[in-house]
PDB file of C-alpha atoms and ligand atoms in Angstrom:
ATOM      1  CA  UNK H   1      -2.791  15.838  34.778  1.00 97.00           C
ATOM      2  CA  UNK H   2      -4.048  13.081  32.485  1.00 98.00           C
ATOM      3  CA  UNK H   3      -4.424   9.204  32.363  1.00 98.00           C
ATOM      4  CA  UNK H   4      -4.482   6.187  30.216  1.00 98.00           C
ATOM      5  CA  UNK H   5      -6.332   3.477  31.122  1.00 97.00           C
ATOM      6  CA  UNK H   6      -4.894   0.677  28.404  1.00 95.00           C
ATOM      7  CA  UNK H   7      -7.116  -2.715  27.992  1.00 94.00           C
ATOM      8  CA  UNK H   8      -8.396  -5.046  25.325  1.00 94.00           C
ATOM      9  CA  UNK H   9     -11.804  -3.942  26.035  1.00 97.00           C
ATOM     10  CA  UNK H  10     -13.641  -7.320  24.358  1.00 97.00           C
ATOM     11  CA  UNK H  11     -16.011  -5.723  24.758  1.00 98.00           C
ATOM     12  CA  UNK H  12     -15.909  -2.435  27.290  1.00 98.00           C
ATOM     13  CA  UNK H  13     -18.177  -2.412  30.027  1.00 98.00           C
ATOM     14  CA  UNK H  14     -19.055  -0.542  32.973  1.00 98.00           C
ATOM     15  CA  UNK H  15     -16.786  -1.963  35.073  1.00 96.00           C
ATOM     16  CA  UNK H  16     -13.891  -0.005  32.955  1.00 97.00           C
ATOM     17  CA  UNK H  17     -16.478   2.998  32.688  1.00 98.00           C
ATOM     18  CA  UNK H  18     -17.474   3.821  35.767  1.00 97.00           C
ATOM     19  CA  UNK H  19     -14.053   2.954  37.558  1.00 95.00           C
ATOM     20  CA  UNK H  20     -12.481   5.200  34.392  1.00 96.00           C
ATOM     21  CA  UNK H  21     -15.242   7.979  35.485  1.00 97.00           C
ATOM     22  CA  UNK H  22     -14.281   7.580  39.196  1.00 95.00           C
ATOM     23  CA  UNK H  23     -10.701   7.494  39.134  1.00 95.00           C
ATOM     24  CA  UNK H  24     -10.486  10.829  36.578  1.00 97.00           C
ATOM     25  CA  UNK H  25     -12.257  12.487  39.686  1.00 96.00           C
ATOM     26  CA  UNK H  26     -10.905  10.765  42.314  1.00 94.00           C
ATOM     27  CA  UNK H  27      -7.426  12.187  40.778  1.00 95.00           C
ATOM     28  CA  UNK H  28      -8.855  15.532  39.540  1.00 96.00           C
ATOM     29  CA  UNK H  29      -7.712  14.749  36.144  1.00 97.00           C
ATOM     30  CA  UNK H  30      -8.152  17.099  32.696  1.00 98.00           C
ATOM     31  CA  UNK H  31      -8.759  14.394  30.521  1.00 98.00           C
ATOM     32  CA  UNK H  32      -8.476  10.207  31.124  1.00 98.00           C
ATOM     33  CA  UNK H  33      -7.801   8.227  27.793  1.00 98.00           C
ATOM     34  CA  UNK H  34      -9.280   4.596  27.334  1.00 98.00           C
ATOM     35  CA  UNK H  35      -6.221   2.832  25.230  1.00 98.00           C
ATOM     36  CA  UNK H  36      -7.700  -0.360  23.301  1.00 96.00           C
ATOM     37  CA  UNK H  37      -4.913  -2.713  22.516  1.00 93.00           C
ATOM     38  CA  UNK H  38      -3.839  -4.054  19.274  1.00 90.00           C
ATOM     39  CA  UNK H  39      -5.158  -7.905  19.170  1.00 82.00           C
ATOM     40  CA  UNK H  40      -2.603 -10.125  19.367  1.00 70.00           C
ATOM     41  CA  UNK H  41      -1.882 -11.795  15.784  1.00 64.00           C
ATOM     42  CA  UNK H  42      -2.823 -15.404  16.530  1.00 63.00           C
ATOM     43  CA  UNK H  43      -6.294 -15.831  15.314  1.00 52.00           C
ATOM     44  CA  UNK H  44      -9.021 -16.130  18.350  1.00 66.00           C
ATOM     45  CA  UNK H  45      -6.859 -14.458  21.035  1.00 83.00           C
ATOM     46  CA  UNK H  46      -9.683 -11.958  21.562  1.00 93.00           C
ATOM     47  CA  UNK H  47     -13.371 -12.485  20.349  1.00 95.00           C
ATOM     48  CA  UNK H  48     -14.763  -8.659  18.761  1.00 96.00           C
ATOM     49  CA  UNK H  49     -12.147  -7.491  16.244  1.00 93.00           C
ATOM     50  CA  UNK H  50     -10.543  -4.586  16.675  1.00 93.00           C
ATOM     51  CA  UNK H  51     -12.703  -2.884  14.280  1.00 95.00           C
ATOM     52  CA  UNK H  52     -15.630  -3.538  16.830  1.00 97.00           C
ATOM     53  CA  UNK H  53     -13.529  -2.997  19.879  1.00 97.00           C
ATOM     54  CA  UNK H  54     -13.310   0.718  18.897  1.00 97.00           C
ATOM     55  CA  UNK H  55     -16.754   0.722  17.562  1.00 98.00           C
ATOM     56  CA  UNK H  56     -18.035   0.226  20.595  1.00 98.00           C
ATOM     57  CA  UNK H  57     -15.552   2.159  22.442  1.00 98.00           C
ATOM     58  CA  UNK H  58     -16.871   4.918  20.827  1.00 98.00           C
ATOM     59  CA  UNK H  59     -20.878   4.080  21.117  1.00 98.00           C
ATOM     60  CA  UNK H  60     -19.680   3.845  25.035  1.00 98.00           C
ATOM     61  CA  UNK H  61     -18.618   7.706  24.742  1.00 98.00           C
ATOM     62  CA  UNK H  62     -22.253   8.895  23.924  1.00 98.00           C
ATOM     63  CA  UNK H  63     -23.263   8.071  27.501  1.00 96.00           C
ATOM     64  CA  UNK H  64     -19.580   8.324  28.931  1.00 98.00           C
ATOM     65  CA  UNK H  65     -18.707  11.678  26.923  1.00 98.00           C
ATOM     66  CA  UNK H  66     -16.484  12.750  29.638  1.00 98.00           C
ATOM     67  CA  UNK H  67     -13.785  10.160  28.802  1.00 98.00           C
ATOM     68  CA  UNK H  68     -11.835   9.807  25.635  1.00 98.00           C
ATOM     69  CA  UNK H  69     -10.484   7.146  23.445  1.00 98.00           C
ATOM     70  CA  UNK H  70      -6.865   7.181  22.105  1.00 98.00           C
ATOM     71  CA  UNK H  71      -6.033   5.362  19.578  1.00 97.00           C
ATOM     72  CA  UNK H  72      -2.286   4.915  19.440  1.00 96.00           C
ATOM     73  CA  UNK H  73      -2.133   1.256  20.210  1.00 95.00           C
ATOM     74  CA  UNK H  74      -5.059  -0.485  18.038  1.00 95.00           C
ATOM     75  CA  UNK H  75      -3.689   1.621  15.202  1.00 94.00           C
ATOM     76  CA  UNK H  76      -0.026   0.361  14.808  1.00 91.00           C
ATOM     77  CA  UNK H  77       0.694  -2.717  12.558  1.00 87.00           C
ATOM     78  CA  UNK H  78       1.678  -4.639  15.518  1.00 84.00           C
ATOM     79  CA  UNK H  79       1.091  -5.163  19.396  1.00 82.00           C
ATOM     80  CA  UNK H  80       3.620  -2.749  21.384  1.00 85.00           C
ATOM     81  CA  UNK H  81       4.869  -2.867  24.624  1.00 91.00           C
ATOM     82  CA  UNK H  82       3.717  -0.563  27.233  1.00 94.00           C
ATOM     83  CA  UNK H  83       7.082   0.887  28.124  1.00 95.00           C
ATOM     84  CA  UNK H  84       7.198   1.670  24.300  1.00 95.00           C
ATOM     85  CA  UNK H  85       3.770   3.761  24.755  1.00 96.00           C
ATOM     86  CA  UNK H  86       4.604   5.477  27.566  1.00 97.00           C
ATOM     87  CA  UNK H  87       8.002   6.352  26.268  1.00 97.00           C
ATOM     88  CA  UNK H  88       5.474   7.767  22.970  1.00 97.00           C
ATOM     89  CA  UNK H  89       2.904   9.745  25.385  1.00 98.00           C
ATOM     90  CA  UNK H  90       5.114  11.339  27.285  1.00 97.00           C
ATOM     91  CA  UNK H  91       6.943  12.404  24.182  1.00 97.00           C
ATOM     92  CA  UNK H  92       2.921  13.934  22.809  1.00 97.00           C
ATOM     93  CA  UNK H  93       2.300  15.318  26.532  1.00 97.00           C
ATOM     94  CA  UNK H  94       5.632  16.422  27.457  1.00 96.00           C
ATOM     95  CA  UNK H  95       4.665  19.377  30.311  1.00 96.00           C
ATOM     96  CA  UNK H  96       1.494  17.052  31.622  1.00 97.00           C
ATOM     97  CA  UNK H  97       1.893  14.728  34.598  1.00 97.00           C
ATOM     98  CA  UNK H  98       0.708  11.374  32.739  1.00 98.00           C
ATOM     99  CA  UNK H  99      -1.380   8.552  35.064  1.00 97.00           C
ATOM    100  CA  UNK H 100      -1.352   4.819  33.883  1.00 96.00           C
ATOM    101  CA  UNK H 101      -4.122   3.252  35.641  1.00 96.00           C
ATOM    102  CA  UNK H 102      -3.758  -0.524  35.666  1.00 93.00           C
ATOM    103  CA  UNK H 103      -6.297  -2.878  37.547  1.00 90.00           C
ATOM    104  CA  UNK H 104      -5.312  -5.121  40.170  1.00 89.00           C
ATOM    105  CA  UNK H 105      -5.493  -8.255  38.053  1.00 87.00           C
ATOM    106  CA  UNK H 106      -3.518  -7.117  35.433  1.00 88.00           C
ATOM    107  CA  UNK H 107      -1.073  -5.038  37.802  1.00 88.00           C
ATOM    108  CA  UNK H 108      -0.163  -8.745  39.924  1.00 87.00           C
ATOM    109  CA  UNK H 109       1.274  -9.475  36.453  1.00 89.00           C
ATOM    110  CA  UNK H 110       3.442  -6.359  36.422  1.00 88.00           C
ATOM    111  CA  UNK H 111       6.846  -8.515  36.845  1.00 89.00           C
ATOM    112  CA  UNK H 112       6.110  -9.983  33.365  1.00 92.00           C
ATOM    113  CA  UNK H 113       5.832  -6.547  31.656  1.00 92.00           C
ATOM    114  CA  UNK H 114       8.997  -5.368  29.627  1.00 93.00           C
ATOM    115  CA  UNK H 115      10.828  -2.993  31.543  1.00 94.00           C
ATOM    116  CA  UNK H 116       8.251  -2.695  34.085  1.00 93.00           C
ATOM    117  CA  UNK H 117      11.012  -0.799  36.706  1.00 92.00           C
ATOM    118  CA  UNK H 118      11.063   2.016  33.887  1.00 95.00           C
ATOM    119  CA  UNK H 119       7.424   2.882  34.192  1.00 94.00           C
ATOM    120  CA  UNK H 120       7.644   5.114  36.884  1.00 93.00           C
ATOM    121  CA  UNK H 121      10.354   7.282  34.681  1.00 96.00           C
ATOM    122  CA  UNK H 122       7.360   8.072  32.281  1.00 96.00           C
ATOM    123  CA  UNK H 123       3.972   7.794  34.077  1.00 96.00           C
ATOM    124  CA  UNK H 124       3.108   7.347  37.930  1.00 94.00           C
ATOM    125  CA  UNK H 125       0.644   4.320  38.030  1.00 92.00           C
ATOM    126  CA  UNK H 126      -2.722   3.749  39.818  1.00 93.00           C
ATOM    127  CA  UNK H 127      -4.106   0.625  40.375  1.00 92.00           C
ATOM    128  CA  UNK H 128      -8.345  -0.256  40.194  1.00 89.00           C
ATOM    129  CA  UNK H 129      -9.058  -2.704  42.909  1.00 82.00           C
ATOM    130  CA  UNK H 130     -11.337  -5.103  41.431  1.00 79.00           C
ATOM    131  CA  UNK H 131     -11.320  -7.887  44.630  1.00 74.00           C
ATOM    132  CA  UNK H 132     -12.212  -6.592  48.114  1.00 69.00           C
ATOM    133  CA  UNK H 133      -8.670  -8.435  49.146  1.00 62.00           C
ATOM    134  CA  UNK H 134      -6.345  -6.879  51.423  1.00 52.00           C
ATOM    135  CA  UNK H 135      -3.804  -5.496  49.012  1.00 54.00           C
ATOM    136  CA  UNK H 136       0.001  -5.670  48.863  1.00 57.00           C
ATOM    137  CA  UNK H 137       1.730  -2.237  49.752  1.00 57.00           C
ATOM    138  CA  UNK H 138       4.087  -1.315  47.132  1.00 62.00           C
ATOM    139  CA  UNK H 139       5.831   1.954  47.897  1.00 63.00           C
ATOM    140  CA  UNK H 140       5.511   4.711  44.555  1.00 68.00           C
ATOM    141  CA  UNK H 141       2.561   3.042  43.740  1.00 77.00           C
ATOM    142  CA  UNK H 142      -1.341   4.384  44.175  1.00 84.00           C
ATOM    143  CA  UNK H 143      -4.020   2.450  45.126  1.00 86.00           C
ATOM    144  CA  UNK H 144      -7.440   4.038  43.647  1.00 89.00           C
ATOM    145  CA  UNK H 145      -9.958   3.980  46.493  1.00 88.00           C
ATOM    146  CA  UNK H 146     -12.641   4.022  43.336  1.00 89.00           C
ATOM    147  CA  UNK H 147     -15.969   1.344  44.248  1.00 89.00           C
ATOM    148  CA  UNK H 148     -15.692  -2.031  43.460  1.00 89.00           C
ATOM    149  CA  UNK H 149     -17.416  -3.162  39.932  1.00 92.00           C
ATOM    150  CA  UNK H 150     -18.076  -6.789  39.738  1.00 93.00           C
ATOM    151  CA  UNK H 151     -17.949  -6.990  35.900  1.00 96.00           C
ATOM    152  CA  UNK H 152     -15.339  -8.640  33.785  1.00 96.00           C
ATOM    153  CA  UNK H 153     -15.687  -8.577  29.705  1.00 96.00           C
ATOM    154  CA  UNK H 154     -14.999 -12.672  29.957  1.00 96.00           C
ATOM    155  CA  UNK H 155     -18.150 -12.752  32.306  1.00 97.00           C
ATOM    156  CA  UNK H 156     -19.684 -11.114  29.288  1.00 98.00           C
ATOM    157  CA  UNK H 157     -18.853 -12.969  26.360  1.00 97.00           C
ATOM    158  CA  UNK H 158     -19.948 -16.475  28.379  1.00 97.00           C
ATOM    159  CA  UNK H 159     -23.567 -14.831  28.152  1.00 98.00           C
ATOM    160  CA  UNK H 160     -23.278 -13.750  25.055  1.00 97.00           C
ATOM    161  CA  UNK H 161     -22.433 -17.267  24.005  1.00 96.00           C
ATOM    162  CA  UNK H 162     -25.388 -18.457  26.448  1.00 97.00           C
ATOM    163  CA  UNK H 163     -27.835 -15.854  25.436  1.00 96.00           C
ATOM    164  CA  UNK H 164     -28.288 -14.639  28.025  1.00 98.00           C
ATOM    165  CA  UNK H 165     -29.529 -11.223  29.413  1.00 98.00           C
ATOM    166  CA  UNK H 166     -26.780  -8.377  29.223  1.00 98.00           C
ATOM    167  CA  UNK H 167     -28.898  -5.366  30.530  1.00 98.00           C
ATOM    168  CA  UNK H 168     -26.520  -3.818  33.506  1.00 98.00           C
ATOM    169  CA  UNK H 169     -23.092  -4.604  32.364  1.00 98.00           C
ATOM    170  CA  UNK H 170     -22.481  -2.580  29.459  1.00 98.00           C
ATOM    171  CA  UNK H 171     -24.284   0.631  27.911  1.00 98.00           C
ATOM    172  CA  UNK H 172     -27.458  -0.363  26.170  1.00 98.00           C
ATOM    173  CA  UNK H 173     -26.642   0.917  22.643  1.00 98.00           C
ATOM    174  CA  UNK H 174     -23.555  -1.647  22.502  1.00 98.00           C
ATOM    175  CA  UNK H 175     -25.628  -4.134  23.956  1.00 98.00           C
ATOM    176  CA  UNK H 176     -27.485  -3.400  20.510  1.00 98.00           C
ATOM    177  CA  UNK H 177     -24.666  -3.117  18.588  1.00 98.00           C
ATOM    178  CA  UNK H 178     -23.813  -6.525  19.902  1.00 98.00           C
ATOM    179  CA  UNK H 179     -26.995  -8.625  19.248  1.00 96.00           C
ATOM    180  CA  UNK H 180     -26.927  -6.973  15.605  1.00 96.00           C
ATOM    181  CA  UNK H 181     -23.606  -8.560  15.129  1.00 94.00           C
TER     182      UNK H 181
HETATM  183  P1  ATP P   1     -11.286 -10.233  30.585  1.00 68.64           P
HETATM  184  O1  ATP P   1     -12.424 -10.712  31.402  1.00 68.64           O
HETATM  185  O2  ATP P   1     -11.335 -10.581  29.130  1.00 68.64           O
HETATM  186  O3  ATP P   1      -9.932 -10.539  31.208  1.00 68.64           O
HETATM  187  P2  ATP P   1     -11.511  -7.535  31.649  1.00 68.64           P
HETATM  188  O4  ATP P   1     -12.939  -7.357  32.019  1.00 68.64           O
HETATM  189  O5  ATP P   1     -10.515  -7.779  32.732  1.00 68.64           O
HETATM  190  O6  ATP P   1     -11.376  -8.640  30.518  1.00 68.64           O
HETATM  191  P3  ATP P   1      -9.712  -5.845  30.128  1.00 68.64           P
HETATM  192  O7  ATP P   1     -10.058  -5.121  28.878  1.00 68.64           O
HETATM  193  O8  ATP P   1      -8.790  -6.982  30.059  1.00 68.64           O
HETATM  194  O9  ATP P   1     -11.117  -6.278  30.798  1.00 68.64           O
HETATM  195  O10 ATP P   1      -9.273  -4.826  31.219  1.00 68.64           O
HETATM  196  C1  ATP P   1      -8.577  -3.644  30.947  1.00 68.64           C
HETATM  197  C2  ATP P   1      -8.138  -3.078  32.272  1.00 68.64           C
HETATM  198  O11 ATP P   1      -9.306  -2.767  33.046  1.00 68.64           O
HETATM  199  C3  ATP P   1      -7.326  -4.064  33.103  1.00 68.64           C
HETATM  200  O12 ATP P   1      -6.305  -3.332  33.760  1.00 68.64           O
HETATM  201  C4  ATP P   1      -8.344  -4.604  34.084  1.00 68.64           C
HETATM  202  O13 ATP P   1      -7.749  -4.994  35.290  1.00 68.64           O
HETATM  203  C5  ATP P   1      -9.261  -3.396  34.287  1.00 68.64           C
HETATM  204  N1  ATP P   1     -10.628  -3.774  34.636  1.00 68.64           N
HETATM  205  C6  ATP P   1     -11.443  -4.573  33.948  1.00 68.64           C
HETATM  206  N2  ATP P   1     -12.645  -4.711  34.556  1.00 68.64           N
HETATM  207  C7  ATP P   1     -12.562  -3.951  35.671  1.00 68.64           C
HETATM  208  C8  ATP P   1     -13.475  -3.691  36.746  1.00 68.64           C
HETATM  209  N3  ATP P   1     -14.682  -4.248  36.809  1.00 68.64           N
HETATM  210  N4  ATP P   1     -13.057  -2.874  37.738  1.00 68.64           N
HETATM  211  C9  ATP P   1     -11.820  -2.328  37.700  1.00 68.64           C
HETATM  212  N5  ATP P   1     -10.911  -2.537  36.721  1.00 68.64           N
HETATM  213  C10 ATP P   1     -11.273  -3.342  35.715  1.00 68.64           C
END
């Protein structure tokens, strides 16, 4: 059993780490993927490039080395849609039972995705709660009973814009990376 845990990670924190920790033992997986997305092409959508998206993706896997990174969306030529991925993963893992964990923000969205009804064809999702708020039951799906993290990356980049102290959210060698920038 594995899982990919898709985001735009601008920048990763340990909200996605330790939930992304959590979950792979909550569900006893082999191996749980973090999936950067590809920017989207208009110019200041996100604020780290995708260059330093994965940079610091990867800096996060020193401390976090039981997680891995895969690639498959920042590296195409264009933003793809996540039925499109799954449809791709399942082709790579073909025997594996394949988890797409989703958190709750981003899941109360799910009736926008593309052919969101097709997702449990390819993957079985999980959603991260990330509010204490009751939840809405929605049968086939799983709700993660990981801890609550109160960090968001937008949270971040206001004190990075403020200056302001960033020890606690993210690892400390990306917090470097950052103030090198
Ligand atoms: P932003 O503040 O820019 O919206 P974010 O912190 O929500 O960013 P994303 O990269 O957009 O981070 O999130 C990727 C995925 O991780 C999404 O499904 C999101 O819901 C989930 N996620 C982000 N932060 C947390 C957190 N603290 N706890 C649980 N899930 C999270």
């Amino acid at each position: 059993m594995i899982g990919f845990f898709g985001g735009s990670f601008d920048p990763i924190h340990y909200g996605h780490l330790k939930t992304a920790r959590a979950i792979k033992k909550e569900l006893a997986l082999s191996q749980l993927f973090l999936m950067p997305c590809k920017a989207p092409v208009h110019k200041d959508a996100l604020q780290f490039s995708n260059k330093q998206r994965l940079e610091m993706l990867n800096l996060a896997l020193i401390e976090f080395n039981d997680l891995k990174i895969d690639t498959r969306e920042i590296d195409r030529q264009t933003p793809s849609y996540t039925i499109d991925t799954l449809k791709h993963i399942k082709e790579d893992y073909p025997n594996k039972k394949i988890f797409l964990i989703i958190g709750q923000d981003s899941f109360n969205t799910l009736e926008t995705w593309k052919d969101y009804q097709q997702f449990g064809d390819y993957a079985q999702p999980v959603i991260l709660p990330r509010t204490a708020d009751t939840q809405k039951i929605h049968t086939g799906i799983f709700f993660s009973k990981t801890p609550l993290v109160d960090i968001s990356s937008t949270q971040i980049r206001n004190k990075i814009r403020n200056q302001q102290d960033l020890s606690g959210l993210l690892p400390e060698n990306i917090i470097e990376y950052i103030h090198k920038l």
